[in-house]
Coordinates of C-alpha atoms in Angstrom, one line a residue:
M1 CA -12.7 22.2 -114.2
T2 CA -13.2 22.1 -118.0
T3 CA -15.8 18.8 -119.1
T4 CA -18.4 17.9 -121.5
D5 CA -21.8 17.2 -120.4
A6 CA -21.8 14.0 -122.5
R7 CA -21.7 10.6 -120.5
T8 CA -18.9 8.4 -120.7
L9 CA -18.6 5.1 -122.1
G10 CA -16.8 2.9 -119.8
V11 CA -15.3 5.3 -116.9
T12 CA -16.5 5.8 -113.4
P13 CA -15.3 9.1 -111.8
G14 CA -12.4 8.4 -109.4
G15 CA -10.5 5.8 -110.9
G16 CA -10.8 3.2 -113.6
Y17 CA -8.7 4.6 -116.4
T18 CA -5.8 6.9 -116.8
A19 CA -5.6 10.6 -117.7
V20 CA -3.6 13.5 -119.1
I21 CA -4.7 16.9 -116.8
E22 CA -3.7 19.9 -117.9
V23 CA -3.7 23.1 -115.6
A24 CA -3.8 26.3 -117.1
R25 CA -3.5 30.0 -115.4
D26 CA -5.7 32.4 -117.5
P27 CA -4.5 36.5 -117.7
D28 CA -6.9 37.2 -115.1
G29 CA -4.6 35.1 -112.9
S30 CA -7.1 32.2 -112.6
F31 CA -6.8 28.5 -112.7
R32 CA -8.7 25.9 -114.4
W33 CA -8.4 22.5 -115.3
T34 CA -9.1 20.0 -118.2
N35 CA -9.0 16.3 -118.2
L36 CA -7.7 15.8 -122.4
N37 CA -9.0 12.6 -122.3
I38 CA -12.3 13.6 -121.7
A39 CA -11.7 17.0 -123.5
A40 CA -10.6 15.3 -126.6
G41 CA -13.1 12.4 -126.9
K42 CA -16.0 11.6 -129.7
E43 CA -19.2 11.7 -129.2
V44 CA -20.5 8.5 -130.9
A45 CA -23.9 8.5 -130.2
P46 CA -26.0 11.9 -128.9
G47 CA -24.9 12.3 -125.6
I48 CA -22.4 9.3 -125.3
L49 CA -18.9 10.2 -125.3
R50 CA -15.8 8.0 -126.1
P51 CA -13.0 9.1 -124.6
A52 CA -9.3 9.7 -126.1
P53 CA -7.0 6.5 -125.8
F54 CA -5.9 6.5 -122.1
P55 CA -2.0 7.2 -121.4
S56 CA 0.5 4.6 -120.5
L57 CA 1.6 5.3 -117.0
T58 CA 5.7 4.2 -118.0
G59 CA 5.6 6.5 -121.5
G60 CA 5.7 10.0 -119.5
F61 CA 4.8 12.6 -122.7
A62 CA 5.7 15.9 -124.0
A63 CA 4.1 19.3 -124.7
T64 CA 4.6 22.3 -126.8
G65 CA 2.9 25.6 -127.1
W66 CA 3.1 28.8 -129.7
G67 CA 1.2 32.0 -130.7
T68 CA -2.0 33.1 -128.4
D69 CA -2.6 29.7 -127.4
S70 CA -1.5 27.0 -129.6
R71 CA -0.8 23.9 -127.7
R72 CA 0.0 20.5 -128.7
V73 CA 1.1 17.1 -126.4
Y74 CA 2.1 13.8 -127.3
Y75 CA 2.0 10.4 -125.3
A76 CA 1.8 6.7 -125.8
N77 CA -1.2 5.1 -124.8
T78 CA -1.5 1.9 -123.5
D79 CA -1.5 -0.2 -126.6
G80 CA 2.0 2.2 -127.1
A81 CA 0.6 4.1 -130.1
L82 CA 1.5 7.5 -130.3
G83 CA -1.4 9.8 -129.7
E84 CA -1.3 13.6 -130.0
F85 CA -4.1 16.2 -128.0
A86 CA -4.1 19.5 -130.3
T87 CA -5.7 23.0 -129.7
D88 CA -5.5 26.1 -131.5
G89 CA -7.6 28.1 -128.4
S90 CA -10.8 26.4 -128.3
G91 CA -11.9 22.8 -128.1
W92 CA -9.1 19.9 -128.3
T93 CA -8.7 17.3 -130.7
Y94 CA -6.9 13.7 -130.6
R95 CA -4.8 12.5 -133.5
N96 CA -3.3 8.3 -133.5
F97 CA -0.1 8.8 -135.2
T98 CA -0.3 4.7 -135.5
S99 CA -3.8 4.0 -136.9
A100 CA -3.5 7.5 -139.2
E101 CA 0.4 7.1 -140.5
G102 CA 0.9 3.7 -139.4
T103 CA 4.3 5.0 -137.1
P104 CA 5.1 2.0 -135.0
A105 CA 4.5 0.9 -131.7
A106 CA 6.5 2.9 -128.7
A107 CA 8.9 1.4 -126.2
W108 CA 7.1 0.3 -122.9
N109 CA 8.9 3.6 -121.2
S110 CA 9.6 5.7 -124.4
P111 CA 9.2 9.2 -123.4
P112 CA 8.2 11.3 -126.6
A113 CA 10.1 15.0 -127.2
T114 CA 10.1 17.5 -129.2
G115 CA 11.9 21.1 -130.2
G116 CA 8.5 23.0 -130.7
M117 CA 6.8 24.5 -133.7
R118 CA 9.0 27.0 -135.7
S119 CA 8.4 28.7 -138.9
G120 CA 5.6 26.3 -139.8
A121 CA 7.5 22.9 -139.0
M122 CA 8.1 20.5 -135.8
M123 CA 9.6 17.4 -135.0
V124 CA 8.7 14.8 -132.5
Y125 CA 10.6 12.1 -131.9
Y126 CA 10.4 8.0 -129.8
A127 CA 11.8 5.2 -129.5
D128 CA 10.3 2.0 -130.5
E129 CA 10.0 -1.5 -129.2
T130 CA 13.5 -2.3 -130.8
G131 CA 15.1 0.9 -129.7
Q132 CA 15.0 2.4 -133.1
L133 CA 14.8 6.5 -132.6
V134 CA 11.3 7.2 -134.9
I135 CA 11.3 11.3 -136.6
L136 CA 7.9 12.5 -137.1
K137 CA 8.0 15.8 -138.7
F138 CA 5.1 18.4 -139.5
T139 CA 5.5 20.7 -142.3
G140 CA 1.6 21.4 -143.2
S141 CA 1.1 17.4 -143.2
W142 CA 2.7 14.8 -141.1
T143 CA 5.6 12.2 -142.3
W144 CA 7.8 10.1 -140.6
G145 CA 11.0 7.8 -140.8
A146 CA 13.2 6.1 -138.7
N147 CA 17.1 5.4 -140.0
P148 CA 18.1 2.3 -138.7
A149 CA 21.8 3.2 -139.2
L150 CA 21.5 5.6 -135.9
P151 CA 22.4 4.4 -132.1
R152 CA 19.6 2.7 -130.9
V153 CA 17.7 4.3 -127.5
P154 CA 18.0 2.1 -124.5
E155 CA 15.3 2.1 -122.5
W156 CA 16.8 3.7 -119.5
S157 CA 17.7 6.5 -121.6
P158 CA 15.7 10.0 -121.7
L159 CA 14.9 12.0 -124.7
T160 CA 15.3 15.5 -125.3
A161 CA 15.1 18.1 -128.6
L162 CA 15.6 21.6 -129.6
H163 CA 14.5 23.7 -132.5
N164 CA 16.8 26.7 -133.6
G165 CA 17.3 28.5 -137.0
R166 CA 19.9 25.8 -137.9
G167 CA 17.2 22.9 -137.9
R168 CA 16.5 20.0 -135.5
F169 CA 18.0 18.0 -133.3
V170 CA 17.4 15.4 -130.8
Y171 CA 20.0 14.0 -127.4
Y172 CA 20.2 10.7 -125.7
F173 CA 22.5 8.5 -124.1
D174 CA 23.5 5.1 -126.5
A175 CA 23.8 2.0 -124.9
N176 CA 27.4 3.0 -123.7
D177 CA 26.0 6.1 -122.1
H178 CA 27.5 8.4 -124.4
L179 CA 25.5 11.3 -125.4
T180 CA 24.4 11.5 -128.9
E181 CA 22.9 14.4 -131.1
V182 CA 21.2 13.6 -134.4
E183 CA 20.4 16.3 -136.7
E184 CA 17.9 16.4 -139.0
Y185 CA 19.3 19.4 -141.1
G186 CA 20.9 18.9 -144.2
V187 CA 22.0 15.1 -144.1
A188 CA 18.9 13.4 -142.4
G189 CA 20.3 11.3 -139.8
R190 CA 23.4 12.7 -139.4
F191 CA 24.5 11.9 -136.1
T192 CA 27.7 12.8 -133.5
D193 CA 28.5 11.4 -130.4
L194 CA 29.5 13.9 -128.2
T195 CA 31.2 12.4 -125.8
T196 CA 33.9 11.0 -127.8
Y197 CA 33.7 14.0 -129.9
L198 CA 34.3 16.4 -127.2
G199 CA 36.4 14.1 -124.0
L200 CA 33.1 14.2 -121.4
P201 CA 32.8 13.5 -118.5
A202 CA 31.2 9.6 -118.3
A203 CA 27.5 10.2 -117.5
S204 CA 25.7 9.0 -114.5
P205 CA 23.7 5.7 -115.3
V206 CA 20.6 7.8 -114.1
S207 CA 21.4 11.2 -115.0
G208 CA 18.8 13.4 -116.7
L209 CA 19.4 15.2 -119.7
S210 CA 18.3 18.6 -121.5
A211 CA 18.5 20.4 -124.2
V212 CA 17.5 24.1 -125.6
G213 CA 18.0 26.2 -128.6
W214 CA 17.6 29.5 -129.9
G215 CA 18.7 31.7 -132.7
N216 CA 20.3 30.8 -135.7
D217 CA 22.3 28.0 -134.1
S218 CA 22.6 28.6 -130.1
R219 CA 22.4 25.0 -128.6
R220 CA 22.7 23.8 -124.6
V221 CA 22.5 20.1 -123.4
Y222 CA 22.6 19.7 -119.9
Y223 CA 23.2 16.3 -118.0
A224 CA 24.8 14.8 -114.1
D225 CA 28.3 13.3 -114.6
R226 CA 28.9 10.2 -112.0
E227 CA 29.8 12.8 -109.2
D228 CA 26.3 14.6 -110.0
N229 CA 27.6 17.9 -111.3
V230 CA 25.6 18.9 -114.0
V231 CA 27.6 19.1 -117.1
E232 CA 26.8 22.4 -119.7
L233 CA 27.2 21.8 -123.3
V234 CA 27.9 25.1 -124.9
G235 CA 27.7 25.4 -129.2
F236 CA 27.6 25.4 -131.6
G237 CA 26.8 28.2 -134.6
D238 CA 27.4 30.7 -132.1
E239 CA 30.7 29.1 -130.2
R240 CA 32.4 28.3 -134.0
G241 CA 32.2 24.3 -132.5
W242 CA 31.6 23.0 -128.9
R243 CA 32.9 23.2 -126.0
W244 CA 31.9 21.9 -122.2
Q245 CA 32.0 23.1 -118.5
S246 CA 30.5 21.6 -115.2
L247 CA 28.4 24.4 -113.4
T248 CA 29.4 23.2 -109.9
P249 CA 32.7 25.6 -109.5
L250 CA 30.2 28.3 -111.1
S251 CA 28.4 28.1 -108.0
I252 CA 25.5 26.0 -109.2
R253 CA 25.1 23.0 -106.8
Q254 CA 25.3 19.2 -107.2
A255 CA 22.0 17.3 -108.4
K256 CA 20.7 14.7 -106.0
E257 CA 21.4 11.4 -108.0
G258 CA 18.8 10.5 -110.4
S259 CA 17.8 14.1 -110.5
P260 CA 16.0 15.2 -113.3
L261 CA 16.7 18.4 -115.5
A262 CA 14.8 21.1 -117.7
A263 CA 16.3 23.8 -118.9
A264 CA 14.1 26.6 -120.4
A265 CA 15.3 29.4 -123.0
S266 CA 13.4 32.1 -124.6
S267 CA 13.8 33.5 -128.6
Q268 CA 16.6 35.6 -127.0
G269 CA 18.6 33.3 -125.1
L270 CA 18.9 31.0 -122.0
A271 CA 16.7 31.4 -118.7
G272 CA 18.4 28.5 -117.0
V273 CA 17.9 25.1 -115.7
A274 CA 15.6 23.2 -112.9
L275 CA 16.6 20.1 -110.8
W276 CA 16.8 19.2 -107.2
N277 CA 19.5 19.0 -104.4
R278 CA 20.7 16.6 -102.7
A279 CA 17.7 16.7 -100.1
S280 CA 15.7 16.5 -102.6
E281 CA 14.6 20.1 -102.6
P282 CA 14.4 22.0 -106.2
F283 CA 15.7 24.7 -107.6
W284 CA 16.6 27.1 -110.4
A285 CA 20.1 27.2 -111.5
G286 CA 19.2 30.9 -113.2
R287 CA 21.7 32.6 -116.0
V288 CA 21.1 35.9 -115.7
G289 CA 24.8 37.8 -116.4
G290 CA 26.4 34.8 -114.7
W291 CA 24.9 31.2 -112.9
R292 CA 23.5 31.9 -109.6
S293 CA 21.4 29.1 -107.8
Q294 CA 17.6 30.1 -106.7
E295 CA 15.8 28.2 -104.0
I296 CA 12.4 27.5 -104.5
R297 CA 10.3 28.6 -101.6
T298 CA 6.5 29.0 -100.7
T299 CA 4.7 32.2 -101.0
G300 CA 3.1 32.3 -97.4
D301 CA 5.9 31.1 -94.6
G302 CA 8.9 30.9 -97.2
T303 CA 9.7 27.1 -96.5
R304 CA 12.0 24.6 -98.4
P305 CA 9.6 22.1 -100.4
V306 CA 10.7 18.7 -100.9
V307 CA 9.8 16.8 -103.9
A308 CA 8.4 13.6 -104.3
A309 CA 10.7 11.1 -105.1
N310 CA 9.5 10.0 -108.6
S311 CA 8.8 13.2 -109.6
F312 CA 9.4 14.6 -112.8
V313 CA 10.4 18.5 -113.5
A314 CA 9.4 20.9 -116.1
S315 CA 10.1 24.6 -117.0
A316 CA 9.6 27.3 -119.0
V317 CA 10.5 31.2 -119.3
A318 CA 7.4 33.4 -120.0
G319 CA 7.4 36.4 -122.6
D320 CA 9.2 38.5 -119.6
G321 CA 11.8 36.4 -118.9
R322 CA 10.3 34.9 -115.6
P323 CA 11.2 31.7 -114.9
W324 CA 8.3 28.7 -114.1
V325 CA 8.7 25.9 -112.5
S326 CA 6.4 22.6 -111.7
Y327 CA 6.9 19.4 -109.9
V328 CA 5.3 17.0 -107.4
A329 CA 6.1 17.4 -103.6
E330 CA 6.5 14.6 -101.4
D331 CA 2.9 14.9 -100.1
N332 CA 1.7 14.2 -104.0
H333 CA 0.5 17.4 -105.0
L334 CA 1.2 19.8 -107.9
A335 CA 3.3 22.7 -107.2
L336 CA 4.4 25.5 -109.5
W337 CA 6.9 28.6 -109.0
R338 CA 7.5 31.7 -110.7
G339 CA 10.8 33.4 -110.1
P340 CA 12.8 34.9 -109.6
Q341 CA 13.2 34.1 -105.8
E342 CA 13.0 37.7 -104.9
D343 CA 9.5 38.1 -106.2
R344 CA 8.4 34.7 -106.1
L345 CA 4.9 33.0 -106.6
W346 CA 3.8 29.9 -105.7
W347 CA 0.8 27.6 -105.7
D348 CA 0.2 24.0 -104.7
L349 CA -2.1 23.4 -107.4
T350 CA -3.7 20.2 -105.7
A351 CA -4.8 21.9 -102.7
D352 CA -6.1 25.0 -104.3
L353 CA -7.8 23.4 -107.1
G354 CA -9.1 19.9 -105.8
L355 CA -7.4 18.1 -108.6
P356 CA -6.8 14.3 -109.3
A357 CA -4.2 12.9 -107.7
A358 CA -0.6 12.8 -109.4
A359 CA 0.3 9.1 -110.8
K360 CA 2.9 7.8 -108.2
V361 CA 4.9 6.4 -111.3
A362 CA 8.7 6.6 -111.9
T363 CA 8.9 7.8 -115.4
Q364 CA 11.2 9.8 -117.6
G365 CA 8.9 12.5 -117.9
P366 CA 5.4 12.6 -116.8
L367 CA 5.2 15.9 -116.4
A368 CA 5.5 18.9 -118.8
L369 CA 5.1 22.6 -118.7
L370 CA 5.0 25.5 -121.4
H371 CA 3.9 29.1 -121.4
S372 CA 1.7 30.6 -124.1
E373 CA 0.6 33.8 -124.4
R374 CA -2.1 33.4 -122.5
G375 CA -0.1 32.0 -119.6
P376 CA 1.6 28.9 -118.3
R377 CA -0.3 25.5 -118.7
V378 CA 1.1 22.3 -116.8
Y379 CA 0.0 18.5 -117.6
Y380 CA 0.8 15.9 -115.5
L381 CA -0.6 12.1 -115.3
T382 CA -3.3 11.0 -112.8
D383 CA -4.8 7.3 -112.6
E384 CA -7.4 9.1 -110.2
P385 CA -9.1 11.4 -112.5
E386 CA -12.8 12.8 -111.6
F387 CA -13.8 13.2 -115.0

């Protein structure tokens, strides 16, 4: 564990506060974990540390990375203020956007979203307490805005975002469960009701939502319809428009009702989507020369794990094209899988590292995963930290 020698104000080991935990795998194959609220804390007196503001258990968070080991984690604290943990490889810092930039408080369960850094620019999205979409933009410094003409983000809707050569896009369901795309490129705040525009199947009221982008204008968006079939939207620039298809006829199993979805792509293209099947078992829907369902099994005895009832799922793809998937298993242990299935690796990170327990909350995104040049990094929430 990475921590600090300073005495921490107002907290005791084993409880009393919430925290964001990072679990990192280094190039030598070893793992380490860091309590980011402690690592990004501020020394207020010699040997006295004030932790960074504690995360809300209902808001979830987003993470992104680039370069050798630059990482950013976004979350709402217990007062609703949006915060950022940041590192460029050595040491963590904390930034409070609400106090520094005057951004409004986040809705009690708003999951932030980001499409990541590209060409020195990045966007972060969340919904405020009125359901208004708030957009932060970084281009060397931070600015933010909110367009009241955009459809409001209902409290039940996930948020997902992508960033490609055309620009930055965010997706959510509106009050009528219509899939909405907001485009920042060109006309700020331009939006499209994709459900009406494409005649999409009605979304499940508990559908997950995930989007990825790459290249000049490749976009993929995934959700579940009311029969729990995974629907893929394909476009825009590489198809000269949008089209959609159900993945069930393409050998991708139906999702468990309410299953989260986590798509992953590299700079070369789509890798696949992670989700749960109807038996609550995680699987990877891989897209290499065609769609194929890959069961996620443990490394040793090859058993099929079962996910916790409230687990989210996170995925990423490494530079070598291998998929990585993380989730919380039914024993409340954090798990990490590296595919493909025929050359898999699987870790029970909680047992292997003695991690603080994952918080048992049913939020829209209490788990994140990125893959930097140094390896995978998993982020989760705990309410039982050990400093």
